Coordinates of C-alpha atoms in Angstrom, one line a residue:
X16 CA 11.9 2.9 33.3
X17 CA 14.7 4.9 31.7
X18 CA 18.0 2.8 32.0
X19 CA 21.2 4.1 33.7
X20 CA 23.2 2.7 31.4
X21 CA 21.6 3.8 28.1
X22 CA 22.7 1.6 24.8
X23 CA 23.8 2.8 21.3
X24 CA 20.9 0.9 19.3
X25 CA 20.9 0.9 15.4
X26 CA 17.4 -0.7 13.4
X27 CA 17.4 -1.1 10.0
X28 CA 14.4 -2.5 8.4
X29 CA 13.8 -3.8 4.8
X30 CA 12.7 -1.6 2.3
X31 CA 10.2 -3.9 0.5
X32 CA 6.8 -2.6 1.5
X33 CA 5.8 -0.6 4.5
X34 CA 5.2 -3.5 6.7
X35 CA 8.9 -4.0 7.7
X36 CA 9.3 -0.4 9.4
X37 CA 6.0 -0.4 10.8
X38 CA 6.8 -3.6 12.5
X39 CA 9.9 -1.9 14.1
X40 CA 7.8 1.1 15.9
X41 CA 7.0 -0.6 18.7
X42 CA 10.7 -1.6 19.3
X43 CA 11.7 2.1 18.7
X44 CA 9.4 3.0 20.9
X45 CA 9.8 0.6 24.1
X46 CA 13.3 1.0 23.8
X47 CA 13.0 4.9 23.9
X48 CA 10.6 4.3 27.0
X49 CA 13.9 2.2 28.4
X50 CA 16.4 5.3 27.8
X51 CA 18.0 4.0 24.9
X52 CA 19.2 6.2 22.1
X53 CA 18.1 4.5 18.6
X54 CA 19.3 5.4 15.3
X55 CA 17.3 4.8 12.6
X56 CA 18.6 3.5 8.8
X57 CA 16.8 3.3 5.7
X58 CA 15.9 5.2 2.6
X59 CA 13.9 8.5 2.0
X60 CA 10.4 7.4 2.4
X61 CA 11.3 5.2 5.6
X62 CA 13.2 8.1 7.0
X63 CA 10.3 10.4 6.6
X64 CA 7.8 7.7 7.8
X65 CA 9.8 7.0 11.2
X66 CA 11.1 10.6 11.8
X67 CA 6.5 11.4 11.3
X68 CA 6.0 8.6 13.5
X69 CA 9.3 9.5 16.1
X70 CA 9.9 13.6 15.7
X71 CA 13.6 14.3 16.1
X72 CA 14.8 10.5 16.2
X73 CA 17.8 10.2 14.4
X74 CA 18.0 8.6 11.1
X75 CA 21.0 7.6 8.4
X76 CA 20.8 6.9 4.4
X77 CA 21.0 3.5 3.5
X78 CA 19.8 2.2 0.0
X79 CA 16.7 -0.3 -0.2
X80 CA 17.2 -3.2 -2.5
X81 CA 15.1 -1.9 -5.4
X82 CA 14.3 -4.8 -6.6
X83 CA 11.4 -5.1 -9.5
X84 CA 8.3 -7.1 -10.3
X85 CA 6.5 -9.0 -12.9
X86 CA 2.8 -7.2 -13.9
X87 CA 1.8 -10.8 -14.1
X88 CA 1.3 -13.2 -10.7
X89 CA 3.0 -16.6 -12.4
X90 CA 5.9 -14.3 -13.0
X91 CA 6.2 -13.0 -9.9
X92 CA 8.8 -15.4 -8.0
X93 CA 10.9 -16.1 -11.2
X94 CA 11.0 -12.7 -11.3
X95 CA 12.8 -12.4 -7.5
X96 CA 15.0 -15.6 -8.1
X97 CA 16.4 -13.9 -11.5
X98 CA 17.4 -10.7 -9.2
X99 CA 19.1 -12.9 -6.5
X100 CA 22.9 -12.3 -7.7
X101 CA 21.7 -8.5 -7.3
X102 CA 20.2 -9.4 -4.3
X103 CA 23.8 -11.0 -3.0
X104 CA 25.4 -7.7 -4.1
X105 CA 23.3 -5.7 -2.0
X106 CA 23.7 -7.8 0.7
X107 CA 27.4 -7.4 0.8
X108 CA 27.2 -3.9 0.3
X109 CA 25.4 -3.3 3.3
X110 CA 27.5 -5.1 5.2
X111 CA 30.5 -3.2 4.5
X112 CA 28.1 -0.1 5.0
X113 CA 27.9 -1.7 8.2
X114 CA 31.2 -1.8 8.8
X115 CA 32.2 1.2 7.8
X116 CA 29.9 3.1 9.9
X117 CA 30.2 1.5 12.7
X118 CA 33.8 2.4 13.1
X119 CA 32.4 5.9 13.2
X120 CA 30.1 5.0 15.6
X121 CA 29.7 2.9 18.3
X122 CA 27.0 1.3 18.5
X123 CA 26.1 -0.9 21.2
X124 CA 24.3 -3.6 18.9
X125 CA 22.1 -3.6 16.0
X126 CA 18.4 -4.6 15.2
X127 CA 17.9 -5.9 10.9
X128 CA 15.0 -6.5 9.9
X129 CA 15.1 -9.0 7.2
X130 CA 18.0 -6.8 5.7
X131 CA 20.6 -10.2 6.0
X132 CA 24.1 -8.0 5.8
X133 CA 23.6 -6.4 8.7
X134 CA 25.6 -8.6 11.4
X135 CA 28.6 -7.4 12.6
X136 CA 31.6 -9.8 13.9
X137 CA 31.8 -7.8 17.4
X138 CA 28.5 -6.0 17.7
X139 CA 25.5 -8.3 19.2
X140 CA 23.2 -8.3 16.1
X141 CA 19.6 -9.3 15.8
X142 CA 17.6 -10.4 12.7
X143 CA 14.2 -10.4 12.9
X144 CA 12.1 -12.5 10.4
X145 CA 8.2 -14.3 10.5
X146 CA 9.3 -16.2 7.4
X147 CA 11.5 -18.5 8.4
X148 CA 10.4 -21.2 6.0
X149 CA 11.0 -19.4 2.8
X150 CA 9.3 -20.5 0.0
X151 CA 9.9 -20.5 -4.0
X152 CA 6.5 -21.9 -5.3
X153 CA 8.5 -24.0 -7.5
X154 CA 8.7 -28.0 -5.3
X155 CA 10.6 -29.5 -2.8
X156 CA 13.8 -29.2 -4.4
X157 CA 13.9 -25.4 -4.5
X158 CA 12.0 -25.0 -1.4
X159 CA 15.0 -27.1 0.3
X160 CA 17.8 -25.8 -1.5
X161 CA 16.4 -22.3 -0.3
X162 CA 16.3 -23.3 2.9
X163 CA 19.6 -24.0 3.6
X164 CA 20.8 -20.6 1.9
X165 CA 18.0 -18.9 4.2
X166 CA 19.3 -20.9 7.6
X167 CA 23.1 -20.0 6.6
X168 CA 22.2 -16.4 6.4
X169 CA 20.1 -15.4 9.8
X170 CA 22.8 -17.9 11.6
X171 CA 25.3 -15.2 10.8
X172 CA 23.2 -13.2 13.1
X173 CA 23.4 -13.5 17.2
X174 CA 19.4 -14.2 17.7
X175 CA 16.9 -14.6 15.0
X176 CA 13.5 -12.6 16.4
X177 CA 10.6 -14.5 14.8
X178 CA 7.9 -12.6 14.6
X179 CA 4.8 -14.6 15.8
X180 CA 4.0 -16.7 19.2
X181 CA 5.0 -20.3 19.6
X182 CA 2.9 -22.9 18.9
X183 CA -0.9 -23.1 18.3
X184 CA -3.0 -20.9 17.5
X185 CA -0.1 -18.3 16.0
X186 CA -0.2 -16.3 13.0
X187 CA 2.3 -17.2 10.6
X188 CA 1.5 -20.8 10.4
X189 CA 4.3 -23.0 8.6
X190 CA 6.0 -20.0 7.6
X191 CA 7.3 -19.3 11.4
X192 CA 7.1 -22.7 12.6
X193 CA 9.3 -25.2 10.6
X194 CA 10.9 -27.9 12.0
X195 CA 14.0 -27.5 12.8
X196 CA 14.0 -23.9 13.2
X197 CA 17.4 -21.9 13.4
X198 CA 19.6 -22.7 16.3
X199 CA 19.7 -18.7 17.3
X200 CA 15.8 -18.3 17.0
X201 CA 13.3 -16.6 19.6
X202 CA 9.6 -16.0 19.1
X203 CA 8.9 -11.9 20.1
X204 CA 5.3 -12.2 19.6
X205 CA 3.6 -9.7 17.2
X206 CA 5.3 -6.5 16.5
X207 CA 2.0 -4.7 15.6
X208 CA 2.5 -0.6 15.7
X209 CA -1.0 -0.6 17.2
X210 CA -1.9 -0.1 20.6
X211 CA -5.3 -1.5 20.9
X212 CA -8.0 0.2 22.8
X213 CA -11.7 0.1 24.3
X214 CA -12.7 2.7 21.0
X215 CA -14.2 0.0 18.4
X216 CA -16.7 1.2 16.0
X217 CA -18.3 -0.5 12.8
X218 CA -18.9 2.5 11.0
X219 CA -17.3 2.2 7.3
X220 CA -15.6 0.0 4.5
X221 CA -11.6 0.4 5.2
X222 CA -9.4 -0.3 1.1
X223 CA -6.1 -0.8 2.9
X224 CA -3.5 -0.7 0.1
X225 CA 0.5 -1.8 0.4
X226 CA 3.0 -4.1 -1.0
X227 CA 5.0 -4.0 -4.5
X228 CA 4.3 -2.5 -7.9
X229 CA 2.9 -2.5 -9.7
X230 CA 0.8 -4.8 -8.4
X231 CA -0.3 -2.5 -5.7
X232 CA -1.3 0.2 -8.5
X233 CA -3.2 -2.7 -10.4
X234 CA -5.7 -3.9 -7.6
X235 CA -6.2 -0.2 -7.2
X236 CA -7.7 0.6 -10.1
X237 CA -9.6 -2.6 -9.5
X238 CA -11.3 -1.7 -6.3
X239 CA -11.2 2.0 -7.1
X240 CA -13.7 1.2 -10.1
X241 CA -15.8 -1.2 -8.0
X242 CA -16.0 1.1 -5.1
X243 CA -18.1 3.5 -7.4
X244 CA -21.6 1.1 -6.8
X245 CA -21.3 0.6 -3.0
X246 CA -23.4 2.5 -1.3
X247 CA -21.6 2.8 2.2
X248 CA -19.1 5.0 3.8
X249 CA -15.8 4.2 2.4
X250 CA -12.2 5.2 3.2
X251 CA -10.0 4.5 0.9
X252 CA -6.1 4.4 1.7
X253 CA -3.3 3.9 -0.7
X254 CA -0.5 3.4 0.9
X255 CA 2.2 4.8 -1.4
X256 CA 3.5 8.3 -1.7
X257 CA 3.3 7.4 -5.6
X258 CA -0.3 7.0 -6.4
X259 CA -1.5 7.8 -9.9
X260 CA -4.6 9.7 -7.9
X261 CA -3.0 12.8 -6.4
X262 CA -6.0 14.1 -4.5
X263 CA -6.2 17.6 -3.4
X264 CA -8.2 17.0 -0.7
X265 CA -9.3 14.0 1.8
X266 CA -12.2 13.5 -0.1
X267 CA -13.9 11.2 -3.2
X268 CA -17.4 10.9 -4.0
X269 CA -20.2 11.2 -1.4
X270 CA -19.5 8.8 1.0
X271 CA -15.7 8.4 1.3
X272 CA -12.2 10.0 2.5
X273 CA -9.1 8.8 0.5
X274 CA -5.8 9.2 1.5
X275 CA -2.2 8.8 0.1
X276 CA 0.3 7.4 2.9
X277 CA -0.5 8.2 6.5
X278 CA 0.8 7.4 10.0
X279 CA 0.1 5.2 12.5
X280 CA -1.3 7.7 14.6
X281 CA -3.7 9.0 11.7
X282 CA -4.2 5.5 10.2
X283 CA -5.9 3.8 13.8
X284 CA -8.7 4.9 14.4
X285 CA -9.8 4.3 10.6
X286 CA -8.9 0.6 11.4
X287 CA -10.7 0.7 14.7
X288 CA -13.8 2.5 12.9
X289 CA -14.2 -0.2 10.2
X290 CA -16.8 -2.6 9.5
X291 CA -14.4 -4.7 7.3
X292 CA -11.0 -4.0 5.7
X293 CA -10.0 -4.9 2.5
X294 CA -6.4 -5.1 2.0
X295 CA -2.9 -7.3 1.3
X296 CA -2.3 -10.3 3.5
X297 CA 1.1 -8.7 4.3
X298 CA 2.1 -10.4 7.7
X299 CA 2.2 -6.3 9.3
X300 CA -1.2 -5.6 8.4
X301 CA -2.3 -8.4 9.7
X302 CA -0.7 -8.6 12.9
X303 CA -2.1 -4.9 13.2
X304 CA -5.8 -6.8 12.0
X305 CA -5.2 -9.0 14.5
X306 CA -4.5 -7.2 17.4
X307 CA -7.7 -4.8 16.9
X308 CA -9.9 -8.4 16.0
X309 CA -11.1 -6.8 12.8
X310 CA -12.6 -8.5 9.8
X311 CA -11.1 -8.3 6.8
X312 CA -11.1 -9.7 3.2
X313 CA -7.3 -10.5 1.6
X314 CA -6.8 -10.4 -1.7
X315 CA -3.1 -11.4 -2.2
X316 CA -0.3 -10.0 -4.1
X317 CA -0.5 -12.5 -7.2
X318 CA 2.5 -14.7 -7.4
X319 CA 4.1 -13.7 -4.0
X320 CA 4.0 -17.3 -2.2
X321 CA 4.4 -16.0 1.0
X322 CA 1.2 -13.7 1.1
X323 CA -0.7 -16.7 -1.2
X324 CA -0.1 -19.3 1.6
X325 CA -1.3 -16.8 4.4
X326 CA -4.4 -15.8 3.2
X327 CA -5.3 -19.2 2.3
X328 CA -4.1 -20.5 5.8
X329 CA -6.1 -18.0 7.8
X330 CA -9.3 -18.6 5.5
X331 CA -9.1 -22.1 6.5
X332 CA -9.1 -21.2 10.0
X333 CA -11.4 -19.1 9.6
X334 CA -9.8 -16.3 10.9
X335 CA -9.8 -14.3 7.6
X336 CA -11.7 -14.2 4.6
X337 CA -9.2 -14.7 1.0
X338 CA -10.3 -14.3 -2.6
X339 CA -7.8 -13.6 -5.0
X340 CA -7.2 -10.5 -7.1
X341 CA -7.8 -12.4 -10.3
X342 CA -11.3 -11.6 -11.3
X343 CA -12.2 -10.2 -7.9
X344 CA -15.5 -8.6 -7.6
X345 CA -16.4 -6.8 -4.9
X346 CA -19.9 -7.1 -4.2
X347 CA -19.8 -10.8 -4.2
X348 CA -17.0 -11.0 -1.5
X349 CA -18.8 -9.0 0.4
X350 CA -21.7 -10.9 0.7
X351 CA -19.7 -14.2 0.5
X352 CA -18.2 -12.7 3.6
X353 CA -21.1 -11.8 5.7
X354 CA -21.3 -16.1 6.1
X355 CA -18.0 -16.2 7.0
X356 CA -17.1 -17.3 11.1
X357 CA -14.3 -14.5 11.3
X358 CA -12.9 -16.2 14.5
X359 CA -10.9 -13.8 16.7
X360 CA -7.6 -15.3 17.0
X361 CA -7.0 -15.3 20.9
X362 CA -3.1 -14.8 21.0
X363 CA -2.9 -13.7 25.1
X364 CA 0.0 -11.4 25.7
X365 CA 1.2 -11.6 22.2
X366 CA 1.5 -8.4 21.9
X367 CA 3.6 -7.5 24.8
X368 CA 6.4 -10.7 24.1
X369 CA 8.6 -8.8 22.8
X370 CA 9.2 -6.6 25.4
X371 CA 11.0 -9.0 27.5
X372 CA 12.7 -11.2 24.5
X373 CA 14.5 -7.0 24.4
X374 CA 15.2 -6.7 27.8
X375 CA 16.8 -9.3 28.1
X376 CA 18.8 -8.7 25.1
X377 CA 19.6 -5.5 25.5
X378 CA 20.7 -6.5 29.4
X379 CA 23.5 -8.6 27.5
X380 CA 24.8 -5.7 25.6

């Protein structure tokens, strides 16, 4: 498969969350398998999560946006808008980083994911978004004058990769399937860093933690303290370098392993093995859910509008079960959950989309 004409590729996901440079392993990957030489950009914890995931890949410093988050969910969007003039700065910063660099090197074309100053004026560049419809949880108004700003910024960009299939069924619902959508977009199917196979098992309770603080640290301490009564095997992983429970070991209680921040490699078969995951309804995870058909229950980051309206889209398709971190108790979504239909979410191929949406990209480099 290796390519006699191997490309100069540059990716550079988002820094809020895990989920956006998970999402770009399987890109990093194929396009490896194709003979393509991929530089990776980010800051320190992404570098040390791709270079774990990709040994001896090369990587390059950029800042993540740092942005910070109310403790309280109706705070949580204000919280983002008030942060936007910061946000512009960033975005401006990265693209003279952009430019900069790539008069050093020359790359062949570049891969953002949702990081919006990343285009280049002579370098074919990609962005690669599911939320296209952007949302501020504050009416029309705002959702439209957000809209605009949104469409004006992945235009800038030669394609738009949405990240979901077209049409119905899909993931992403609304989110990747307004109307219009962006003149430049393509749908790459699911960018899951899983590779399914035939090992499923049903064998314990999977806490899959992720997303911003500090309400990752909060829900937690929330399910850590719950956790204490269930009499099952649980594995417990937090997701974050960071977490106020440094273990020494793999172990807690009786019944359960806990982890900090793993790989992909280590972090599969712990999907694969679970009876039902609890976790974020960040879009990654849930393409990674959805891929391996597992059950899980999603208790969304309060106040982030985007993970609020997926896990109350794919409750009412029945596709996931969503209770909200606000007086969650654990017991009682588990049982409510044993009633639930848990419909597998038959996406054929979607998977594997991508694959050709980057050959034929990279063909036009």
């Amino acid at each position: 498969m290796e390519s006699n004409n191997p490309k100069q590729i540059l990716i550079v996901p988002l820094d809020w969350g895990l989920g956006h440079t998970t999402r770009c392993v399987p890109l990093i990957r194929y396009l490896q398998q194709l003979g393509h030489h991929i530089t990776v950009g980010g800051n320190e914890w992404q570098r040390k999560y791709i270079t774990e995931t990709f040994p001896g890949i090369e990587t390059i410093h950029l800042d993540g946006y740092n942005v910070s988050y109310s403790k309280h969910g109706k705070g949580f969007m204000f919280a983002i808008l008030q942060q936007i003039p910061k946000l512009l700065r960033n975005v401006r910063k990265e693209h003279e980083w952009l430019i900069e660099l790539s008069e050093k090197r020359k790359f062949d074309g570049i891969i953002s994911d949702n990081r919006y100053g990343l285009f280049h004026p002579t370098i074919p560049s990609v962005i690669m978004t599911h939320q296209v419809l952007a949302q501020t949880g504050m009416g029309n108004t705002a959702d439209s004058l957000l809209r605009r700003l949104h469409y004006r910024f992945l235009t800038r960009f030669g394609q738009c990769w949405v990240v979901d299939v077209p049409g119905i069924p899909n993931l992403s619902g609304k989110l990747g399937h307004p109307s219009p959508m962006p003149r430049n977009a393509k749908f790459a199917g699911l960018l899951s860093q899983i590779i399914p196979n035939a090992h499923i098992a049903e064998d314990h309770l999977l806490v899959l933690l992720s997303g911003p603080e500090p309400q990752r640290t909060m829900l937690s301490h929330i399910l850590w303290e719950q956790l204490k009564d269930h009499k099952g095997k649980v594995v417990f992983v937090e997701g974050s370098d960071k977490a106020p429970r440094q273990a020494n070991n793999s172990t807690f209680g009786q019944n359960g392993r806990y982890f900090l921040r793993i790989t992909k490699d280590s972090l599969q078969p712990l999907i694969e093995d679970a009876s039902i995951v609890i976790c974020r309804s960040g879009y990654s995870t849930l393409m990674d859910l959805a891929v391996l058909y597992k059950k899980a229950i999603l208790i969304p980051t309060p106040g982030q509008t985007e993970q609020e309206y997926l896990g109350k889209h794919l409750h009412k398709e029945g596709v996931f079960f969503h209770a909200p971190q606000k007086n969650f108790d654990l017991q009682h979504a588990l049982t409510d959950a044993q009633l639930f239909p848990f419909k597998k979410l038959e996406l054929h191929g979607a998977h594997e989309l991508y694959k050709g949406v980057v050959e034929e990209w990279v063909k036009s480099l």
